Structure formats: C-alpha cells, structure tokens
Amino acid sequence: KAGVTQTPRYLIKTRGQQVTLSCSPISGHRSVSWYQQTPGQGLQFLFEYFSETQRNKGNFPGRFSGRQFSNSRSEMNVSTLELGDSALYLCASSLKVLAHRQETQYFGPGTRLLVL
Amino acid sequence: GENVEQHPSTLSVQEGDSAVIKCTYSDSASNYFPWYKQELGKGPQLIIDIRSNVGEKKDQRIAVTLNKTAKHFSLHITETQPEDSAVYFCAASTGYSTLTFGKGTMLLVSP
C-alpha cells in the first residue's frame, strides 16, 4: 500500500506571496492532519480534516487555511507569506473515524518551504 | 491545552548500550501516547505507541512504559545500533484532540 505523498517536496517563495501544498493520504484513510515543523517550535498542529470537514484547528493565524476533497486528498494554503513561515510542512493520515479515539497517524515526507 | 515535555534533548550512547527517553504530559485526559522516529530528510515514522489502559508495551528492542499517576511515559531502546541514530519524538492525545508533540531527542549511537 502506498504511503502518504506530498507535493511539491521543496518550494521557494518570497514574502507576500501565497503557496498551496498538496497531500494524498493512504488509501482508505479519511482523516488528514497538517503540522508545521521548525527547529525552534518543533512539531505544531495546524488542522485536521475528516470527510471534507475541519474537525480540529491549531493556534495559527487565518493566513493558514486548508481543505479536503471528496477523495480525501487535502491541500493547505498560506497567504501573504512571512519569513517565519519557512518550515517543513508535514501531512499525516489516519483511519481515525471515531472523534474520541486517536488512531495511528502516518506521516508523509513533508514539503520544505523557504520564504525569502 | 496539552503540554508535553521531553528529556533529554540530546543523547549519545555506545553501540550495544541502552537508551532511555522520558516525557511528561499535563492533561490527565490524554489516553494515547505514540513515539516517532525521524531520520534526516524524512517524515516522522511511528515506532511504538501505548494507550492509557496499558502500563507497558514491547516490540523487540523497543519498549514504552506509562505511569498515568505521575503523567509520564518513557521509551527504552536496548542493544542500540548505529541505525537507531535519529530524532525521536513523543506525543500525547486525549482522543478528541490531535497529537501534541515533545520537542524531540537527538539520539546518536556511536559504533
């Protein structure tokens, strides 16, 4: 079974631009979560989607948004990029169906974003 | 919200030694505790997890222990090998919430 895939793997943008990152979950997984990883803050949760609905949201500004499609693929968008948005953006999928039960999250390789 | 503290931040051991990484959590409602290994250029990979109804779990050279009363859990790696060198993350979740991660431990195993 194929793992979680993320595109693109690397991206360079300039301040003020916007960016869209894509994630394809493991086949059959309907829950997709996004995380931002930086050396200073570690892994921080952005948002979780299940069946096209945002189920959880982390403490990030409104410039960070996401969506999920009917085939469970997900995208996240960052508008008006800032230097501090440079990070590794990780997507994880899981079989989580019950809202109260956490299941194993399988991570993709990430998209490394550099904002100049 | 949940807060997860992880220690040590770096750990150097000789091949064949044991390595122990410890985490504490703040939310007593947390009931799921996974450990991830992240190698350079890759996403985190689950190595073992434990739920709050279990005190210990083993998988070959890897074990995790959970003390709900003290709100801490630990990762134990025995007979370490150079390929165990990586960054290890602990995490906690209440089930409803997503994962809250510790800051990570860089493990270096010297031959």
PDB file of C-alpha atoms in Angstrom:
ATOM      1  CA  LYS A   1       0.000   0.000   0.000  1.00  0.00           C
ATOM      2  CA  ALA A   2       1.408   3.389  -0.963  1.00  0.00           C
ATOM      3  CA  GLY A   3       2.253   5.787   1.833  1.00  0.00           C
ATOM      4  CA  VAL A   4       1.307   9.414   2.293  1.00  0.00           C
ATOM      5  CA  THR A   5       2.573  11.563  -0.551  1.00  0.00           C
ATOM      6  CA  GLN A   6       3.154  15.293  -0.526  1.00  0.00           C
ATOM      7  CA  THR A   7       3.839  17.677  -3.356  1.00  0.00           C
ATOM      8  CA  PRO A   8       5.894  19.604  -4.005  1.00  0.00           C
ATOM      9  CA  ARG A   9       8.821  18.424  -1.880  1.00  0.00           C
ATOM     10  CA  TYR A  10      10.632  21.765  -1.972  1.00  0.00           C
ATOM     11  CA  LEU A  11       9.413  25.265  -2.561  1.00  0.00           C
ATOM     12  CA  ILE A  12      10.982  28.717  -2.536  1.00  0.00           C
ATOM     13  CA  LYS A  13       8.734  31.762  -2.290  1.00  0.00           C
ATOM     14  CA  THR A  14       9.147  35.435  -1.465  1.00  0.00           C
ATOM     15  CA  ARG A  15       7.424  37.426   1.240  1.00  0.00           C
ATOM     16  CA  GLY A  16       3.863  38.392   0.420  1.00  0.00           C
ATOM     17  CA  GLN A  17       3.274  35.523  -1.983  1.00  0.00           C
ATOM     18  CA  GLN A  18       0.895  32.676  -1.329  1.00  0.00           C
ATOM     19  CA  VAL A  19       1.500  28.945  -1.564  1.00  0.00           C
ATOM     20  CA  THR A  20      -0.572  25.779  -1.861  1.00  0.00           C
ATOM     21  CA  LEU A  21       0.684  22.420  -0.655  1.00  0.00           C
ATOM     22  CA  SER A  22      -0.894  19.096  -1.519  1.00  0.00           C
ATOM     23  CA  CYS A  23      -1.260  15.834   0.381  1.00  0.00           C
ATOM     24  CA  SER A  24      -2.552  12.448  -0.754  1.00  0.00           C
ATOM     25  CA  PRO A  25      -3.379  10.162   2.184  1.00  0.00           C
ATOM     26  CA  ILE A  26      -3.002   6.411   2.388  1.00  0.00           C
ATOM     27  CA  SER A  27      -5.809   4.707   0.506  1.00  0.00           C
ATOM     28  CA  GLY A  28      -8.817   4.286   2.797  1.00  0.00           C
ATOM     29  CA  HIS A  29      -7.719   6.949   5.274  1.00  0.00           C
ATOM     30  CA  ARG A  30     -10.274   9.713   5.653  1.00  0.00           C
ATOM     31  CA  SER A  31      -8.536  11.788   8.320  1.00  0.00           C
ATOM     32  CA  VAL A  32      -5.760  14.155   7.283  1.00  0.00           C
ATOM     33  CA  SER A  33      -3.791  16.374   9.663  1.00  0.00           C
ATOM     34  CA  TRP A  34      -1.241  19.059   8.889  1.00  0.00           C
ATOM     35  CA  TYR A  35       1.736  20.041  11.033  1.00  0.00           C
ATOM     36  CA  GLN A  36       4.409  22.705  10.817  1.00  0.00           C
ATOM     37  CA  GLN A  37       7.904  21.669  11.908  1.00  0.00           C
ATOM     38  CA  THR A  38      10.590  24.235  12.739  1.00  0.00           C
ATOM     39  CA  PRO A  39      13.840  23.906  14.727  1.00  0.00           C
ATOM     40  CA  GLY A  40      12.626  26.351  17.362  1.00  0.00           C
ATOM     41  CA  GLN A  41       8.996  25.311  17.843  1.00  0.00           C
ATOM     42  CA  GLY A  42       9.154  21.644  16.904  1.00  0.00           C
ATOM     43  CA  LEU A  43       6.050  19.958  15.510  1.00  0.00           C
ATOM     44  CA  GLN A  44       2.964  22.129  15.793  1.00  0.00           C
ATOM     45  CA  PHE A  45      -0.538  21.129  14.769  1.00  0.00           C
ATOM     46  CA  LEU A  46      -2.222  23.208  12.081  1.00  0.00           C
ATOM     47  CA  PHE A  47      -5.544  21.494  11.358  1.00  0.00           C
ATOM     48  CA  GLU A  48      -7.309  18.168  10.904  1.00  0.00           C
ATOM     49  CA  TYR A  49      -9.849  17.247   8.248  1.00  0.00           C
ATOM     50  CA  PHE A  50     -12.249  14.341   8.149  1.00  0.00           C
ATOM     51  CA  SER A  51     -14.720  13.737   5.335  1.00  0.00           C
ATOM     52  CA  GLU A  52     -14.148  17.226   3.917  1.00  0.00           C
ATOM     53  CA  THR A  53     -14.855  18.900   7.286  1.00  0.00           C
ATOM     54  CA  GLN A  54     -12.333  20.634   9.512  1.00  0.00           C
ATOM     55  CA  ARG A  55     -12.520  18.791  12.815  1.00  0.00           C
ATOM     56  CA  ASN A  56      -9.692  20.466  14.761  1.00  0.00           C
ATOM     57  CA  LYS A  57      -7.659  23.609  14.365  1.00  0.00           C
ATOM     58  CA  GLY A  58      -4.378  24.669  15.916  1.00  0.00           C
ATOM     59  CA  ASN A  59      -3.296  28.086  17.065  1.00  0.00           C
ATOM     60  CA  PHE A  60      -2.205  29.601  13.761  1.00  0.00           C
ATOM     61  CA  PRO A  61      -3.308  32.842  12.109  1.00  0.00           C
ATOM     62  CA  GLY A  62      -6.050  32.920   9.496  1.00  0.00           C
ATOM     63  CA  ARG A  63      -3.405  33.128   6.744  1.00  0.00           C
ATOM     64  CA  PHE A  64      -3.171  29.353   7.125  1.00  0.00           C
ATOM     65  CA  SER A  65      -6.116  27.502   5.651  1.00  0.00           C
ATOM     66  CA  GLY A  66      -6.873  24.091   4.321  1.00  0.00           C
ATOM     67  CA  ARG A  67      -9.453  21.924   2.684  1.00  0.00           C
ATOM     68  CA  GLN A  68     -10.166  18.316   1.928  1.00  0.00           C
ATOM     69  CA  PHE A  69     -11.692  16.862  -1.192  1.00  0.00           C
ATOM     70  CA  SER A  70     -14.167  14.021  -1.587  1.00  0.00           C
ATOM     71  CA  ASN A  71     -11.303  11.600  -2.393  1.00  0.00           C
ATOM     72  CA  SER A  72      -9.667  12.558   0.959  1.00  0.00           C
ATOM     73  CA  ARG A  73      -6.820  14.425  -0.702  1.00  0.00           C
ATOM     74  CA  SER A  74      -6.045  17.625   1.123  1.00  0.00           C
ATOM     75  CA  GLU A  75      -4.463  20.974   0.403  1.00  0.00           C
ATOM     76  CA  MET A  76      -3.215  23.688   2.686  1.00  0.00           C
ATOM     77  CA  ASN A  77      -2.751  27.290   1.679  1.00  0.00           C
ATOM     78  CA  VAL A  78      -0.660  30.010   3.236  1.00  0.00           C
ATOM     79  CA  SER A  79      -1.362  33.537   2.078  1.00  0.00           C
ATOM     80  CA  THR A  80       0.810  36.638   2.479  1.00  0.00           C
ATOM     81  CA  LEU A  81       3.892  34.611   3.301  1.00  0.00           C
ATOM     82  CA  GLU A  82       6.229  35.812   6.057  1.00  0.00           C
ATOM     83  CA  LEU A  83       9.856  34.877   6.655  1.00  0.00           C
ATOM     84  CA  GLY A  84       8.765  32.966   9.766  1.00  0.00           C
ATOM     85  CA  ASP A  85       6.637  30.636   7.639  1.00  0.00           C
ATOM     86  CA  SER A  86       9.800  28.898   6.446  1.00  0.00           C
ATOM     87  CA  ALA A  87       9.389  25.359   7.737  1.00  0.00           C
ATOM     88  CA  LEU A  88       8.799  21.726   6.918  1.00  0.00           C
ATOM     89  CA  TYR A  89       5.075  21.165   6.434  1.00  0.00           C
ATOM     90  CA  LEU A  90       4.013  17.641   7.228  1.00  0.00           C
ATOM     91  CA  CYS A  91       0.811  15.867   6.367  1.00  0.00           C
ATOM     92  CA  ALA A  92      -0.381  12.792   8.239  1.00  0.00           C
ATOM     93  CA  SER A  93      -3.284  10.476   7.520  1.00  0.00           C
ATOM     94  CA  SER A  94      -5.096   8.029   9.771  1.00  0.00           C
ATOM     95  CA  LEU A  95      -8.073   5.730   9.908  1.00  0.00           C
ATOM     96  CA  LYS A  96      -9.500   7.885  12.679  1.00  0.00           C
ATOM     97  CA  VAL A  97     -13.243   7.519  12.345  1.00  0.00           C
ATOM     98  CA  LEU A  98     -14.416   7.983  15.909  1.00  0.00           C
ATOM     99  CA  ALA A  99     -13.882  11.572  17.001  1.00  0.00           C
ATOM    100  CA  HIS A 100     -12.956  10.490  20.542  1.00  0.00           C
ATOM    101  CA  ARG A 101     -10.357   7.862  19.604  1.00  0.00           C
ATOM    102  CA  GLN A 102      -6.944   8.743  18.241  1.00  0.00           C
ATOM    103  CA  GLU A 103      -5.525   6.268  15.716  1.00  0.00           C
ATOM    104  CA  THR A 104      -2.011   5.932  14.332  1.00  0.00           C
ATOM    105  CA  GLN A 105      -1.016   8.873  12.187  1.00  0.00           C
ATOM    106  CA  TYR A 106       1.204   8.081   9.213  1.00  0.00           C
ATOM    107  CA  PHE A 107       3.335  10.953   8.022  1.00  0.00           C
ATOM    108  CA  GLY A 108       4.406  11.948   4.557  1.00  0.00           C
ATOM    109  CA  PRO A 109       7.936  13.166   3.749  1.00  0.00           C
ATOM    110  CA  GLY A 110       6.895  16.804   4.027  1.00  0.00           C
ATOM    111  CA  THR A 111       7.184  19.910   1.902  1.00  0.00           C
ATOM    112  CA  ARG A 112      10.113  22.155   2.763  1.00  0.00           C
ATOM    113  CA  LEU A 113       9.112  25.781   2.266  1.00  0.00           C
ATOM    114  CA  LEU A 114      11.674  28.560   2.204  1.00  0.00           C
ATOM    115  CA  VAL A 115      10.416  32.133   2.276  1.00  0.00           C
ATOM    116  CA  LEU A 116      12.894  34.773   1.144  1.00  0.00           C
TER     117      LEU A 116
ATOM    118  CA  GLY B   1      -4.268  22.660  26.304  1.00  0.00           C
ATOM    119  CA  GLU B   2      -1.910  19.724  26.500  1.00  0.00           C
ATOM    120  CA  ASN B   3       1.796  20.322  27.125  1.00  0.00           C
ATOM    121  CA  VAL B   4       4.430  17.624  26.562  1.00  0.00           C
ATOM    122  CA  GLU B   5       7.952  17.923  27.951  1.00  0.00           C
ATOM    123  CA  GLN B   6      10.683  15.644  26.594  1.00  0.00           C
ATOM    124  CA  HIS B   7      14.154  14.903  28.009  1.00  0.00           C
ATOM    125  CA  PRO B   8      16.975  14.771  27.201  1.00  0.00           C
ATOM    126  CA  SER B   9      17.270  16.917  24.095  1.00  0.00           C
ATOM    127  CA  THR B  10      20.379  15.011  23.006  1.00  0.00           C
ATOM    128  CA  LEU B  11      21.597  11.556  23.975  1.00  0.00           C
ATOM    129  CA  SER B  12      24.862   9.898  22.979  1.00  0.00           C
ATOM    130  CA  VAL B  13      25.418   6.194  23.620  1.00  0.00           C
ATOM    131  CA  GLN B  14      27.803   3.486  22.527  1.00  0.00           C
ATOM    132  CA  GLU B  15      26.571   0.723  20.251  1.00  0.00           C
ATOM    133  CA  GLY B  16      25.036  -2.023  22.367  1.00  0.00           C
ATOM    134  CA  ASP B  17      24.095   0.280  25.246  1.00  0.00           C
ATOM    135  CA  SER B  18      20.526   1.070  26.239  1.00  0.00           C
ATOM    136  CA  ALA B  19      18.874   4.452  25.654  1.00  0.00           C
ATOM    137  CA  VAL B  20      16.006   5.934  27.646  1.00  0.00           C
ATOM    138  CA  ILE B  21      13.961   8.981  26.668  1.00  0.00           C
ATOM    139  CA  LYS B  22      11.384  10.432  29.051  1.00  0.00           C
ATOM    140  CA  CYS B  23       8.268  12.521  28.518  1.00  0.00           C
ATOM    141  CA  THR B  24       5.764  14.139  30.838  1.00  0.00           C
ATOM    142  CA  TYR B  25       2.302  15.385  29.895  1.00  0.00           C
ATOM    143  CA  SER B  26      -0.055  17.814  31.547  1.00  0.00           C
ATOM    144  CA  ASP B  27      -3.594  16.762  30.556  1.00  0.00           C
ATOM    145  CA  SER B  28      -4.820  13.854  32.668  1.00  0.00           C
ATOM    146  CA  ALA B  29      -7.418  13.118  29.962  1.00  0.00           C
ATOM    147  CA  SER B  30      -4.691  12.094  27.498  1.00  0.00           C
ATOM    148  CA  ASN B  31      -5.035   8.420  26.649  1.00  0.00           C
ATOM    149  CA  TYR B  32      -2.854   7.787  23.591  1.00  0.00           C
ATOM    150  CA  PHE B  33       0.940   8.081  23.565  1.00  0.00           C
ATOM    151  CA  PRO B  34       2.900   7.363  20.363  1.00  0.00           C
ATOM    152  CA  TRP B  35       6.620   7.569  19.741  1.00  0.00           C
ATOM    153  CA  TYR B  36       8.014   8.610  16.382  1.00  0.00           C
ATOM    154  CA  LYS B  37      11.465   8.345  14.829  1.00  0.00           C
ATOM    155  CA  GLN B  38      12.520  10.950  12.281  1.00  0.00           C
ATOM    156  CA  GLU B  39      15.552  10.480  10.080  1.00  0.00           C
ATOM    157  CA  LEU B  40      17.141  13.287   8.124  1.00  0.00           C
ATOM    158  CA  GLY B  41      15.020  14.352   5.166  1.00  0.00           C
ATOM    159  CA  LYS B  42      12.085  12.136   6.105  1.00  0.00           C
ATOM    160  CA  GLY B  43       8.785  12.469   7.862  1.00  0.00           C
ATOM    161  CA  PRO B  44       8.287  11.013  11.360  1.00  0.00           C
ATOM    162  CA  GLN B  45       7.693   7.256  11.452  1.00  0.00           C
ATOM    163  CA  LEU B  46       5.743   5.562  14.238  1.00  0.00           C
ATOM    164  CA  ILE B  47       7.887   3.086  16.157  1.00  0.00           C
ATOM    165  CA  ILE B  48       5.589   2.189  19.051  1.00  0.00           C
ATOM    166  CA  ASP B  49       2.506   3.510  20.815  1.00  0.00           C
ATOM    167  CA  ILE B  50       0.626   2.838  24.035  1.00  0.00           C
ATOM    168  CA  ARG B  51      -2.860   3.553  25.312  1.00  0.00           C
ATOM    169  CA  SER B  52      -3.732   4.524  28.859  1.00  0.00           C
ATOM    170  CA  ASN B  53      -5.226   1.140  29.743  1.00  0.00           C
ATOM    171  CA  VAL B  54      -1.774  -0.475  29.359  1.00  0.00           C
ATOM    172  CA  GLY B  55       1.291   0.100  31.544  1.00  0.00           C
ATOM    173  CA  GLU B  56       3.972  -1.305  29.268  1.00  0.00           C
ATOM    174  CA  LYS B  57       4.385  -2.444  25.688  1.00  0.00           C
ATOM    175  CA  LYS B  58       7.329  -4.110  23.962  1.00  0.00           C
ATOM    176  CA  ASP B  59       8.332  -4.651  20.371  1.00  0.00           C
ATOM    177  CA  GLN B  60      11.670  -6.422  20.006  1.00  0.00           C
ATOM    178  CA  ARG B  61      14.350  -3.949  21.205  1.00  0.00           C
ATOM    179  CA  ILE B  62      11.875  -1.167  21.881  1.00  0.00           C
ATOM    180  CA  ALA B  63       9.611  -0.746  24.893  1.00  0.00           C
ATOM    181  CA  VAL B  64       7.394   2.002  26.239  1.00  0.00           C
ATOM    182  CA  THR B  65       6.217   2.395  29.823  1.00  0.00           C
ATOM    183  CA  LEU B  66       3.384   4.601  31.054  1.00  0.00           C
ATOM    184  CA  ASN B  67       2.759   5.938  34.555  1.00  0.00           C
ATOM    185  CA  LYS B  68      -0.660   7.601  34.499  1.00  0.00           C
ATOM    186  CA  THR B  69      -0.469   8.729  38.103  1.00  0.00           C
ATOM    187  CA  ALA B  70       2.757  10.622  37.541  1.00  0.00           C
ATOM    188  CA  LYS B  71       1.747  11.551  33.988  1.00  0.00           C
ATOM    189  CA  HIS B  72       4.925  10.394  32.379  1.00  0.00           C
ATOM    190  CA  PHE B  73       5.940   7.824  29.795  1.00  0.00           C
ATOM    191  CA  SER B  74       9.304   6.592  28.600  1.00  0.00           C
ATOM    192  CA  LEU B  75      10.898   4.985  25.566  1.00  0.00           C
ATOM    193  CA  HIS B  76      13.501   2.292  26.128  1.00  0.00           C
ATOM    194  CA  ILE B  77      15.779   1.068  23.350  1.00  0.00           C
ATOM    195  CA  THR B  78      18.043  -1.862  24.176  1.00  0.00           C
ATOM    196  CA  GLU B  79      21.113  -3.077  22.287  1.00  0.00           C
ATOM    197  CA  THR B  80      21.327   0.165  20.336  1.00  0.00           C
ATOM    198  CA  GLN B  81      22.700   0.104  16.792  1.00  0.00           C
ATOM    199  CA  PRO B  82      24.095   2.928  14.635  1.00  0.00           C
ATOM    200  CA  GLU B  83      20.906   2.836  12.526  1.00  0.00           C
ATOM    201  CA  ASP B  84      18.964   3.857  15.650  1.00  0.00           C
ATOM    202  CA  SER B  85      20.568   7.299  15.331  1.00  0.00           C
ATOM    203  CA  ALA B  86      17.753   9.758  14.618  1.00  0.00           C
ATOM    204  CA  VAL B  87      15.472  12.274  16.306  1.00  0.00           C
ATOM    205  CA  TYR B  88      12.785  10.714  18.482  1.00  0.00           C
ATOM    206  CA  PHE B  89       9.518  12.443  19.357  1.00  0.00           C
ATOM    207  CA  CYS B  90       6.952  11.566  21.976  1.00  0.00           C
ATOM    208  CA  ALA B  91       3.355  12.754  21.687  1.00  0.00           C
ATOM    209  CA  ALA B  92       0.097  12.697  23.618  1.00  0.00           C
ATOM    210  CA  SER B  93      -3.568  12.918  22.673  1.00  0.00           C
ATOM    211  CA  THR B  94      -6.889  12.874  24.500  1.00  0.00           C
ATOM    212  CA  GLY B  95      -8.513  11.208  21.516  1.00  0.00           C
ATOM    213  CA  TYR B  96     -10.645  14.203  20.639  1.00  0.00           C
ATOM    214  CA  SER B  97      -7.547  16.337  20.304  1.00  0.00           C
ATOM    215  CA  THR B  98      -4.838  15.765  17.793  1.00  0.00           C
ATOM    216  CA  LEU B  99      -1.268  14.937  18.759  1.00  0.00           C
ATOM    217  CA  THR B 100       0.804  17.285  20.926  1.00  0.00           C
ATOM    218  CA  PHE B 101       4.499  16.577  20.432  1.00  0.00           C
ATOM    219  CA  GLY B 102       7.534  16.921  22.651  1.00  0.00           C
ATOM    220  CA  LYS B 103      10.496  18.915  21.322  1.00  0.00           C
ATOM    221  CA  GLY B 104      12.419  15.809  20.323  1.00  0.00           C
ATOM    222  CA  THR B 105      15.561  13.926  21.374  1.00  0.00           C
ATOM    223  CA  MET B 106      18.515  13.552  19.043  1.00  0.00           C
ATOM    224  CA  LEU B 107      19.947  10.078  19.654  1.00  0.00           C
ATOM    225  CA  LEU B 108      23.480   9.385  18.446  1.00  0.00           C
ATOM    226  CA  VAL B 109      24.734   5.810  18.588  1.00  0.00           C
ATOM    227  CA  SER B 110      28.477   5.522  18.113  1.00  0.00           C
ATOM    228  CA  PRO B 111      29.985   2.285  16.729  1.00  0.00           C
TER     229      PRO B 111
END
